[in-house]
Coordinates of C-alpha atoms in Angstrom, one line a residue:
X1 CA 2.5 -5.3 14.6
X2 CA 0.5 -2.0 14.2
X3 CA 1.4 0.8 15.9
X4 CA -1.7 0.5 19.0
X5 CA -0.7 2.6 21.3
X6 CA -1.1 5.6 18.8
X7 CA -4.4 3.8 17.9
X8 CA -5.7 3.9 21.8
X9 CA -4.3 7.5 21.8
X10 CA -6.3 8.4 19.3
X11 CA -9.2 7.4 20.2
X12 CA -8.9 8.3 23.9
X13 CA -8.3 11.9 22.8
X14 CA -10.6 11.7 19.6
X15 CA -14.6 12.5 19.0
X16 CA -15.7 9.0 19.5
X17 CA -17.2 7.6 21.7
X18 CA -16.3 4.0 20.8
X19 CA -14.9 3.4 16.8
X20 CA -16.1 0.0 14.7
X21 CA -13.3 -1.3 12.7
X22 CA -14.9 -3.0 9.7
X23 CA -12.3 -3.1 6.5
X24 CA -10.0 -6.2 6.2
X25 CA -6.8 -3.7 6.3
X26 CA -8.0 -2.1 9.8
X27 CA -9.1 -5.4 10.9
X28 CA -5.4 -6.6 10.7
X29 CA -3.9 -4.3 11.5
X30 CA -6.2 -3.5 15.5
X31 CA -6.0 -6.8 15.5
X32 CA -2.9 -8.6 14.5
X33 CA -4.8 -10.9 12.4
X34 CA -5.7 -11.4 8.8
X35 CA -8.9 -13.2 7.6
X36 CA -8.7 -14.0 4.4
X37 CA -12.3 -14.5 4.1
X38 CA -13.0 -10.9 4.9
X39 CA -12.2 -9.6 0.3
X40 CA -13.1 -13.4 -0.9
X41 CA -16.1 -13.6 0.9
X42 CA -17.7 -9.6 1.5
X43 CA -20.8 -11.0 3.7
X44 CA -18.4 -12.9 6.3
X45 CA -17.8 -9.4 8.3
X46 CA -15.1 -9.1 10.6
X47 CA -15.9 -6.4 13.5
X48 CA -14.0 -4.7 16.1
X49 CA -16.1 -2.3 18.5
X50 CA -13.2 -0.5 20.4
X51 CA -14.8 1.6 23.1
X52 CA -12.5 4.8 24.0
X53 CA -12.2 3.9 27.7
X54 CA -12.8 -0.1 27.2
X55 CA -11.3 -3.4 25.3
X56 CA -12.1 -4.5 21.8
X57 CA -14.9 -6.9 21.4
X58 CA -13.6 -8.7 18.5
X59 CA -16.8 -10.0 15.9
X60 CA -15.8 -12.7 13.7
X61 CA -18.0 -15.6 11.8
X62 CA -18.2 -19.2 13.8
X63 CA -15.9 -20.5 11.1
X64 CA -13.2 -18.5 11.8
X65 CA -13.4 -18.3 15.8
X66 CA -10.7 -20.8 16.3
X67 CA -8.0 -19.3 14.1
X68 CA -8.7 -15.9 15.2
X69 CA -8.6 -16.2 18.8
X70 CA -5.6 -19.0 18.3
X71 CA -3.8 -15.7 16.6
X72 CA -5.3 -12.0 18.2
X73 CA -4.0 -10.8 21.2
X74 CA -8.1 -9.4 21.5
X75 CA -9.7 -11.4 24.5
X76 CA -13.2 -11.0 23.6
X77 CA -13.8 -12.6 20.9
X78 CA -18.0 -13.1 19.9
X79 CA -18.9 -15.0 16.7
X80 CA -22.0 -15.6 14.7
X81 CA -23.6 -18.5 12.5
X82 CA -23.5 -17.9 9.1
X83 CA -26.7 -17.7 7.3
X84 CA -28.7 -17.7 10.7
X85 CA -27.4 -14.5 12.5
X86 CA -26.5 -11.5 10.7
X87 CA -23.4 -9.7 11.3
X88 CA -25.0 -6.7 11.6
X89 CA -27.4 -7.5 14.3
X90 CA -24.9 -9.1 16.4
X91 CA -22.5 -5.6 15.9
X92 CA -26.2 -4.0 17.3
X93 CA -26.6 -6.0 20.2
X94 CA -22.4 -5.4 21.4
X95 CA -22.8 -1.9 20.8
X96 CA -26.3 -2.2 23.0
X97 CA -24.7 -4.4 25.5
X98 CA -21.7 -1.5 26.0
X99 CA -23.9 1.4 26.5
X100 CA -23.6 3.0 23.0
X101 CA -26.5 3.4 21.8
X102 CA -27.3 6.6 22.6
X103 CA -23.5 7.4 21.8
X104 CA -21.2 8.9 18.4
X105 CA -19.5 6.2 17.0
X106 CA -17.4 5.9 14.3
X107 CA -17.4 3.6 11.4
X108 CA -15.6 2.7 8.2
X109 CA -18.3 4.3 5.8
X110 CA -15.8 4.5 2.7
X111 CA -15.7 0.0 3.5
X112 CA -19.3 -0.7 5.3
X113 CA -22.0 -1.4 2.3
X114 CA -24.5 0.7 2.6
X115 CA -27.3 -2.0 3.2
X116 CA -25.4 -2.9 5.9
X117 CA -25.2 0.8 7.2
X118 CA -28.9 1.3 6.6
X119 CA -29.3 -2.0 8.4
X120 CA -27.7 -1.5 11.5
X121 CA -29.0 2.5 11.7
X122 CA -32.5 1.3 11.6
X123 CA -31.3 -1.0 14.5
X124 CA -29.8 2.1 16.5
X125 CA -31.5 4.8 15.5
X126 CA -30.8 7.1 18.0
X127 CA -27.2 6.2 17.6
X128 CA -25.0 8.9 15.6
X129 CA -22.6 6.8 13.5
X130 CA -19.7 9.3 11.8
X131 CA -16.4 8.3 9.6
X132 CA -13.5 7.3 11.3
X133 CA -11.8 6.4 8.4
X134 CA -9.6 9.6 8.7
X135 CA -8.7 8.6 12.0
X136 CA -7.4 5.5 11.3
X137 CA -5.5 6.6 8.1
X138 CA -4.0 9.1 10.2
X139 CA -2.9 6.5 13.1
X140 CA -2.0 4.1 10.3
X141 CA 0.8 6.8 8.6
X142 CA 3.5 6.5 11.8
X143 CA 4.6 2.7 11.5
X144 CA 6.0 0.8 14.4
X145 CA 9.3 -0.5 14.4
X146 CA 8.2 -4.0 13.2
X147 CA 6.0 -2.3 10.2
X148 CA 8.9 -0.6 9.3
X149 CA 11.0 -3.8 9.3
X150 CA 8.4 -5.8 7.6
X151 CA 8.2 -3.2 4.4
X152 CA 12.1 -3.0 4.1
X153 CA 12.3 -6.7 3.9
X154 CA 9.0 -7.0 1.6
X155 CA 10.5 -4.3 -0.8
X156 CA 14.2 -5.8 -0.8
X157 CA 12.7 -9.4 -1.5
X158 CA 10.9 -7.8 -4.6
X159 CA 14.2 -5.9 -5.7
X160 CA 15.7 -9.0 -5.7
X161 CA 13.7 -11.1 -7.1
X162 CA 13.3 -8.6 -10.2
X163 CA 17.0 -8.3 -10.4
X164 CA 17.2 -11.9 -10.5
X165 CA 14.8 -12.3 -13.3
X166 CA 16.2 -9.5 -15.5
X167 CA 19.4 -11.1 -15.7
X168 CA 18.1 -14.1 -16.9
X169 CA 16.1 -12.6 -19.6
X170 CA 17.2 -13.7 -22.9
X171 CA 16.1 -12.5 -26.9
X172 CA 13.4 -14.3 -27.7
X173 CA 11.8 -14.3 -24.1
X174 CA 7.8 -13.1 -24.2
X175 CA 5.9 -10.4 -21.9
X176 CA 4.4 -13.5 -20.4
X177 CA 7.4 -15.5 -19.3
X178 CA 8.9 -12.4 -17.7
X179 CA 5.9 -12.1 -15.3
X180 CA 5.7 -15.7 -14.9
X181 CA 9.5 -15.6 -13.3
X182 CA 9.1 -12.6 -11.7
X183 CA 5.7 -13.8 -10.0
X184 CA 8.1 -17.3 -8.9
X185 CA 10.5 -15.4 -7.6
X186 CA 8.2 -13.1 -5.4
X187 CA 6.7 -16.2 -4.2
X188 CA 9.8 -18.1 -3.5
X189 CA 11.3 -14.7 -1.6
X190 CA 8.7 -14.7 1.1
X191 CA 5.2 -13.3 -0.3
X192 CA 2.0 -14.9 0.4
X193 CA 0.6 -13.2 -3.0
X194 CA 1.7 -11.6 -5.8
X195 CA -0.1 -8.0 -5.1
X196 CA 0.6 -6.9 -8.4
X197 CA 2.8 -7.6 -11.4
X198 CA 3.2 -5.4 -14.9
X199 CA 6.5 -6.1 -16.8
X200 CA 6.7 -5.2 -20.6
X201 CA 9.3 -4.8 -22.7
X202 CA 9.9 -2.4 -26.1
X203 CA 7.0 0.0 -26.9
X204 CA 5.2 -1.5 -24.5
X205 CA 7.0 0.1 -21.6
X206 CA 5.2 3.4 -22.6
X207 CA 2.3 2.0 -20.7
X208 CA 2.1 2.2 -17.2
X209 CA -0.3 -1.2 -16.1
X210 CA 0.1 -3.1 -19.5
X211 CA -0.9 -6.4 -19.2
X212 CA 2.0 -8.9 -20.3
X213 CA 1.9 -10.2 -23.5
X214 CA 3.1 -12.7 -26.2
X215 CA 5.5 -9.9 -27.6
X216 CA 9.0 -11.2 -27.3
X217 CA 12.4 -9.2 -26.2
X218 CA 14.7 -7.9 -28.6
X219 CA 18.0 -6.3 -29.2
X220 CA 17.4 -2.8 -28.1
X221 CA 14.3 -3.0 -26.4
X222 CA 13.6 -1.6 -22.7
X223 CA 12.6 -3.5 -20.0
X224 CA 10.1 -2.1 -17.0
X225 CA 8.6 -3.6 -14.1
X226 CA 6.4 -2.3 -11.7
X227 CA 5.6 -5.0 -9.6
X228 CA 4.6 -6.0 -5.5
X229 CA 4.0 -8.8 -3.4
X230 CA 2.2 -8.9 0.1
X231 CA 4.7 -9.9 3.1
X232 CA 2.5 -10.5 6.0
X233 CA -0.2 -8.9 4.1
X234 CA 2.2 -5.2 3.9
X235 CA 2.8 -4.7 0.4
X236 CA 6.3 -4.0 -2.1
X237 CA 5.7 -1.7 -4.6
X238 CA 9.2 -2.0 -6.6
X239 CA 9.7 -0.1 -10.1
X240 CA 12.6 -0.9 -12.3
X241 CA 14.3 -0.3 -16.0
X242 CA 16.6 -2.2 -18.0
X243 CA 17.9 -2.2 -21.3
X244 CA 18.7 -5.1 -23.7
X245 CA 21.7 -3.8 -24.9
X246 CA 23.5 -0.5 -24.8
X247 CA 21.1 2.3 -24.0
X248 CA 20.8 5.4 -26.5
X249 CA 22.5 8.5 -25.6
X250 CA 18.8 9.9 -25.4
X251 CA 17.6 7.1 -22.8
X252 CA 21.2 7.7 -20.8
X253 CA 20.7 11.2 -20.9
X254 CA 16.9 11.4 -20.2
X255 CA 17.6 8.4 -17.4
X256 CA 20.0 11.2 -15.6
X257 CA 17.7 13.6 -15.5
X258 CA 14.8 11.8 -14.0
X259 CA 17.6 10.1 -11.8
X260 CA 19.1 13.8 -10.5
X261 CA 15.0 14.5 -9.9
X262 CA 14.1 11.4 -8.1
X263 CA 17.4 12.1 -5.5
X264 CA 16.4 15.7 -4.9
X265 CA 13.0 14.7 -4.2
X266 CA 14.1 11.9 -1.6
X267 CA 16.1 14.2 0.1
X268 CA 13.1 16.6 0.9
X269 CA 11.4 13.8 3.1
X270 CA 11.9 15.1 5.9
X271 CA 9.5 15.8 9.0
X272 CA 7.6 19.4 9.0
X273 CA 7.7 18.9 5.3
X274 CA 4.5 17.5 3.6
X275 CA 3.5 15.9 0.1
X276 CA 1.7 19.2 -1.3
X277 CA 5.4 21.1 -1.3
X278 CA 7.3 18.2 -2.8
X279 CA 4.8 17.2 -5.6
X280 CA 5.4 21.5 -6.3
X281 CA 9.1 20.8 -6.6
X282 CA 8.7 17.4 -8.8
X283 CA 6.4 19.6 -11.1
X284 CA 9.0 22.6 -11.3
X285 CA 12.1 20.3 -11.3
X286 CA 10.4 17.9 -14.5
X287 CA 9.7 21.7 -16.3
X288 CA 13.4 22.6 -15.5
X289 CA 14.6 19.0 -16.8
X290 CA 12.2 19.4 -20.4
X291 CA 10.1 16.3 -19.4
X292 CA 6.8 16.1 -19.1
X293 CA 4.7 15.5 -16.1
X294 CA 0.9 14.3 -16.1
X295 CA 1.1 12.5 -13.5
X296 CA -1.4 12.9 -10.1
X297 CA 1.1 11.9 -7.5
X298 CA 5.3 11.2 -7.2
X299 CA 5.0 8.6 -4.2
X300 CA 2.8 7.6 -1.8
X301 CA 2.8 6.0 1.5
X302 CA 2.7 2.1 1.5
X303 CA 1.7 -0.6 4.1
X304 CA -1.3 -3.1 4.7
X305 CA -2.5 -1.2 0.8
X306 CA -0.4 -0.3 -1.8
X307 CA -1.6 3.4 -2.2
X308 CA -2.0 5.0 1.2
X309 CA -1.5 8.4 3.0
X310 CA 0.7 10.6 3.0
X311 CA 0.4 11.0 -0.9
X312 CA 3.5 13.1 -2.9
X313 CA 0.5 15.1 -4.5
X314 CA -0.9 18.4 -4.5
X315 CA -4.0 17.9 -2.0
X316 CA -2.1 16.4 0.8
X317 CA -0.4 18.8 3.2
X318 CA -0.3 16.2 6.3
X319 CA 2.9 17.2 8.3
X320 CA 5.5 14.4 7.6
X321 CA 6.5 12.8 11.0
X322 CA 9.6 10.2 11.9
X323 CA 8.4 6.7 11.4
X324 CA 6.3 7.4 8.1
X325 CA 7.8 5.8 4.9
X326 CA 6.7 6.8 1.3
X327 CA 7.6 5.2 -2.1
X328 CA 9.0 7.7 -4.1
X329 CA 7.6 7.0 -7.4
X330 CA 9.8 9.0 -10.9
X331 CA 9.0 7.9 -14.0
X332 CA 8.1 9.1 -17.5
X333 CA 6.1 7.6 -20.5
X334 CA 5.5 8.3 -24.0
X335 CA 2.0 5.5 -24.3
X336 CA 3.0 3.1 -27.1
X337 CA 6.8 3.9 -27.4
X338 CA 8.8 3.8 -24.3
X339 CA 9.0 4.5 -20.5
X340 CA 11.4 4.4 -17.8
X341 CA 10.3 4.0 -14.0
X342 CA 12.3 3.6 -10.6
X343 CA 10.6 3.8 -7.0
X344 CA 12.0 3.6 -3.7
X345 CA 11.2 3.2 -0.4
X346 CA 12.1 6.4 1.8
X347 CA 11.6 6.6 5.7
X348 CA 11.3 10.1 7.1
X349 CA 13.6 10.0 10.0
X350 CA 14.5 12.4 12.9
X351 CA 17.4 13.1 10.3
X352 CA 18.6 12.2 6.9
X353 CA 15.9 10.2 4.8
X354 CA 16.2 6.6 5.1
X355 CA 16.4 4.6 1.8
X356 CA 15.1 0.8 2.7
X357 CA 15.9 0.0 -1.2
X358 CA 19.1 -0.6 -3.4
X359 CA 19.4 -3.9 -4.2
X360 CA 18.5 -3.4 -7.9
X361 CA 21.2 -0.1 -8.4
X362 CA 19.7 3.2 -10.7
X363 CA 23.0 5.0 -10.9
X364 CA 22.1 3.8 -14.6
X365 CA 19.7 1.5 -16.7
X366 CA 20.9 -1.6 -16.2
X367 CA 22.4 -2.9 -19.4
X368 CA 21.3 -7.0 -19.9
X369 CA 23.4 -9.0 -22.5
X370 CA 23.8 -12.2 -24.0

């Protein structure tokens, strides 16, 4: 599903002499295969040595040998007994076994503890092992066409599902039983998980990761979700406002304002521009509009994690290229009073931005009723 031949390109015309792929995300995504095992259970290490002129030797514990090779499109696959054979020394002996020792290699340091990095340096010591976790964010930004599809579908599911549940919400309803039929209706729209899932209503919107509470809906109150499922382990991240009842001329007006700043900022992502320039323009536009903005980031690029490069923030100047999608993120909070929040899903095209969302309409808050 990931996009591999930018991933052999990259490494054919990179530093490395061979990279190791350690971190569950990488792993699925070199791979085509997620082990579940790999965040529930941190010692069971997944490996992939990928030599720059050679095939992935794929590393995996004995337990998981036959669904992985039932499911990779990696040939060889070598495995280790758990509790008898460390991961570690087994990564040593490939690396050995394909001439690297004496070799730079590049490894996940931000994911590989760092016993296990001091373990297998004192086992190759004369090996120089360097980060390539930059060169597999950057490979990871352009999607393939199936990445692409995947996200569209994950993040319409979501939009529909919290449509779905915002309709039904009645007076009366708590914090809890929102997220309760939002988290169903992930589920029952394709997710394997529920990533993620913050709904509150009244002053609680003011919050931005609130956990859901007894407080229950009333006449008046605004509703806001920011919630995400995982859809072959690529993530939604959906953001959406209601009102029960007829919203204030203050929330209709302040809703078109952050509405006229979320479009112009969607239609600046575009390749050759980059995230530093538009997070610029959110800041001047929010100043021009009288809201306030504290925030670190407006978007950020989504896929096998919620938050991933290129970020809508002022430190990331990567060049935005056709086939990278960001989730425009607008929103504004006043913490213990109210907030309002919408985020799309924008691909940067060859031309006009591509919106993948819409379900859920933001032309205005929708209005729930009896």
């Amino acid at each position: 599903m990931g996009n591999l031949s930018r991933l052999k390109t990259s490494l054919a015309e990179g530093e490395f002499d061979a990279i190791v792929i350690v971190s569950p995300e990488n792993v699925r995504y070199a791979a085509d295969v997620h082990i579940s095992t790999q965040t529930s259970i941190r010692d069971r290490l997944a490996v992939i040595v990928w030599p720059c002129n050679g095939d992935p030797v794929f590393i995996v514990c004995a337990v998981e040998e036959r669904y992985v090779r039932e499911n990779t499109w990696i040939e060889n696959v070598r495995t280790y007994r758990e509790f008898h054979v460390s991961p570690i020394d087994l990564l040593a002996d490939v690396l050995r076994e394909l001439g690297l020792e004496r070799s730079r290699v590049g490894l996940e340091r931000r994911y590989l503890p760092v016993e296990s990095f001091d373990s297998l340096n004192g086992r190759l010591p004369q090996t120089r092992f360097d980060s390539c976790d930059d060169l597999l964010a950057h490979v990871r930004m352009v999607k393939s066409p199936i990445e692409i599809e995947t996200l569209r579908d994950g993040f319409r599911s979501t939009e529909q599902a919290m449509l779905d549940i915002f309709c039904a919400i009645r007076i009366g309803d708590t914090e809890i039983d929102m997220a309760h039929s939002l988290a169903d209706r992930i589920l029952r729209g394709g997710a394997s998980i529920v990533a993620f899932n913050h709904i509150n209503a009244g002053a609680n919107t003011g919050y931005p990761h609130k956990s859901a509470s007894t407080y229950q809906v009333r006449n008046g109150d605004l509703i806001k979700a920011d919630s995400g499922g995982r859809y072959l382990q690529y993530h939604s991240n959906v953001g959406r406002t209601a009102k029960y009842g007829a919203p204030t001329r203050e929330e209709y007006d302040l809703w078109q304002r952050l509405l006229d700043i979320h479009r112009q900022l969607v239609g600046q992502v575009r390749p050759g521009n980059c995230g530093r320039r538009i997070f610029e323009q959110a800041v001047r536009l929010h100043d021009r509009a009288g809201i306030d903005f504290p925030f670190g980031h407006n978007g950020h690029g989504v896929g096998l994690c919620v938050h991933e490069p290129p970020f809508i923030s002022i430190h990331d100047e990567t060049t935005f290229l056709p086939g990278m999608v960001v989730a425009i993120e607008t929103r504004t909070r006043r913490e213990g009073e109210m907030g309002l929040h919408m985020n799309d899903l924008v691909e940067i095209t060859d031309g006009e931005p591509m919106v993948h969302t819409g379900l859920f309409p933001i032309d205005e808050i929708l209005r729930l009723d009896e």
